[in-house]
Short mmCIF file of C-alpha atoms in Angstrom, two decimals:
data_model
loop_
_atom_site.label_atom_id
_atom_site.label_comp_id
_atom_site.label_asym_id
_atom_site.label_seq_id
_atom_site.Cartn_x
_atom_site.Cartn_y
_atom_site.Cartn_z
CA UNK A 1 15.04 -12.19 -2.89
CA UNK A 2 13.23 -9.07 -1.92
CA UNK A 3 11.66 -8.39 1.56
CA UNK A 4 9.09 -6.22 2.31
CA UNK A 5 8.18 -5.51 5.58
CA UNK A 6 4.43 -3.22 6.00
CA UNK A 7 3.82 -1.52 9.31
CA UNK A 8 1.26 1.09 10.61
CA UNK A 9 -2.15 -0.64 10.46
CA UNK A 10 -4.34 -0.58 13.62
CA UNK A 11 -7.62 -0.34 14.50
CA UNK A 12 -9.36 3.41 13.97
CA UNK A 13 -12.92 4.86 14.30
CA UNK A 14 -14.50 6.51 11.22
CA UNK A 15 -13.20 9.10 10.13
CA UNK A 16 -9.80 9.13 11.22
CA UNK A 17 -6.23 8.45 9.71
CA UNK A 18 -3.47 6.13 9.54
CA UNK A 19 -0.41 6.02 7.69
CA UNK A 20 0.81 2.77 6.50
CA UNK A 21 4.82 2.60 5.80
CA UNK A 22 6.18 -0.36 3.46
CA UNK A 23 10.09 -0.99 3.69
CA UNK A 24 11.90 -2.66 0.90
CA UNK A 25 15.14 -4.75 1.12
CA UNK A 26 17.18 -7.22 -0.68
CA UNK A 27 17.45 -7.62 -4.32
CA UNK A 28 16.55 -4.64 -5.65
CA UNK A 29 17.89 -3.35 -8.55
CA UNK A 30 15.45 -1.34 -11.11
CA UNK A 31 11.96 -0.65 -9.43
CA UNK A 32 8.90 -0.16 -11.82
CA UNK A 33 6.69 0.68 -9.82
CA UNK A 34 5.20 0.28 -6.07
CA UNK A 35 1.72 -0.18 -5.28
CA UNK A 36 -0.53 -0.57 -2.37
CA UNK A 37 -3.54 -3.39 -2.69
CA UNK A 38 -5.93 -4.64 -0.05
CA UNK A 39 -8.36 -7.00 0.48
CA UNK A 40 -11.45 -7.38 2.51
CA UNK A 41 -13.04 -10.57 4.17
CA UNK A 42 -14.90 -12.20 1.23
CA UNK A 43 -13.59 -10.34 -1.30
CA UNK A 44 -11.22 -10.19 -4.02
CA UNK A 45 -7.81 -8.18 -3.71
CA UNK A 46 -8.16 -4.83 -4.96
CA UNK A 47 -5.23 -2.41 -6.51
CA UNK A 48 -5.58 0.64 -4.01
CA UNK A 49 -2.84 3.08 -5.05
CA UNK A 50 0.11 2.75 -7.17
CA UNK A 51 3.37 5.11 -8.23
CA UNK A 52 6.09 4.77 -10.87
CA UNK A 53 9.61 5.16 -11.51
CA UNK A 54 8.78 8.07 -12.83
CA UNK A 55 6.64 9.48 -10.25
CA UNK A 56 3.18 8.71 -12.17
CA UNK A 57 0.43 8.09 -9.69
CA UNK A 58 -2.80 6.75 -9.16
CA UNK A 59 -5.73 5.77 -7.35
CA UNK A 60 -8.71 3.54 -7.31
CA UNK A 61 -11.57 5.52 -7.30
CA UNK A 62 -12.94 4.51 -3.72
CA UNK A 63 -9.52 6.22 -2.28
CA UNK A 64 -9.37 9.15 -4.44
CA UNK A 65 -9.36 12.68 -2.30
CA UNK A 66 -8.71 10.87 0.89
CA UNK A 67 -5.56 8.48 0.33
CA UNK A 68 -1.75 9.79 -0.67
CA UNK A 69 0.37 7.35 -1.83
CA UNK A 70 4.85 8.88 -1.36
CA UNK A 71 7.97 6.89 -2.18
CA UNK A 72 10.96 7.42 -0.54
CA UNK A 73 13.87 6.41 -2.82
CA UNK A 74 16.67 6.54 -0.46
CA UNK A 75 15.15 4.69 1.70
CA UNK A 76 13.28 2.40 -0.36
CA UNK A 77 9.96 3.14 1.46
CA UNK A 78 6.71 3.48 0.44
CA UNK A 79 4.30 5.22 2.43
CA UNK A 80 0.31 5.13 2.20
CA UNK A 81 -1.38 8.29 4.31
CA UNK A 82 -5.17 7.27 5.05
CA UNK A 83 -7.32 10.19 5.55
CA UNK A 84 -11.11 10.42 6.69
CA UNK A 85 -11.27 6.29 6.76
CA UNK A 86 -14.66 4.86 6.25
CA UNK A 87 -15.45 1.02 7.54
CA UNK A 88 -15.36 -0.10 3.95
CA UNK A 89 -11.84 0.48 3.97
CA UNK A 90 -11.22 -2.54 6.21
CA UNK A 91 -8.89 -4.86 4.93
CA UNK A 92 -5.74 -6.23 5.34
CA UNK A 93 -3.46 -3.47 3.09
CA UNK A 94 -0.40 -5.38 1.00
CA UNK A 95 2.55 -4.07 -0.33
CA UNK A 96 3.64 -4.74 -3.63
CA UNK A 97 7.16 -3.94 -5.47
CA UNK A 98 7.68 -4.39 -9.26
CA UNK A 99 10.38 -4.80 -11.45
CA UNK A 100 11.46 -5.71 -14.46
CA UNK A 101 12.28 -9.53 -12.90
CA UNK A 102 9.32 -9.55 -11.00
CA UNK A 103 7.07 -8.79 -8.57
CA UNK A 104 7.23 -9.11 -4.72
CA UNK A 105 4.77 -9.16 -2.19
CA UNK A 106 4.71 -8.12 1.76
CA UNK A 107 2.79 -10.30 4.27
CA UNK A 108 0.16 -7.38 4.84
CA UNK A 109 -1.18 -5.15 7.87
CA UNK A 110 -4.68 -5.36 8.92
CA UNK A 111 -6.42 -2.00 9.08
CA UNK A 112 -9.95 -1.53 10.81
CA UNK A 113 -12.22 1.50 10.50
CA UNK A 114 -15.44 0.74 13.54
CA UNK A 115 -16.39 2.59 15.79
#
């Protein structure tokens, strides 16, 4: 079994930053890939950011120039750094760890862009 444990949401007026951290444990043995998703009130969950094995990255266009998505290997932490946040980018932001068994998910952390 595979744990994931997100941290690093909060509340934060428009225009500011916040860096989400996702920490991996348990059963982990060959990682595809890592991704961030989130998903708004009313709305279907939405693939935010995701990196490879291999390092490939990308982003959903919404995010693009203002979201960085890092992977520390050691550590088997994923990291999401939220730049100039806009209210649309509420949402509680999941964690999400592939491999070639499956795919785990963390429990989320609510982030809120208002002013």
């Amino acid at each position: 079994q595979v744990q994931l444990v997100e941290s690093g949401g909060g509340l934060v007026r428009p225009g500011g930053s916040l860096r989400l951290s996702c920490a991996a444990s348990g059963r982990i043995f060959s990682i595809n890939a890592m991704r961030w998703h989130r998903q708004a009130p009313g709305k279907e969950r939405e693939l935010v950011a995701s990196i490879t094995s291999s390092g490939s990255i990308n982003y959903a266009d919404s995010v693009k120039g203002r979201f960085t998505i890092s992977r520390d290997n050691a550590k088997n932490t994923m990291y999401l750094q939220m730049n100039s946040l806009k209210p649309e980018d509420t949402a509680v932001y999941y964690c999400n760890l592939v491999q070639s068994y499956g795919s785990s998910w963390g429990q989320g952390t609510q982030v809120t862009v208002s002013s």
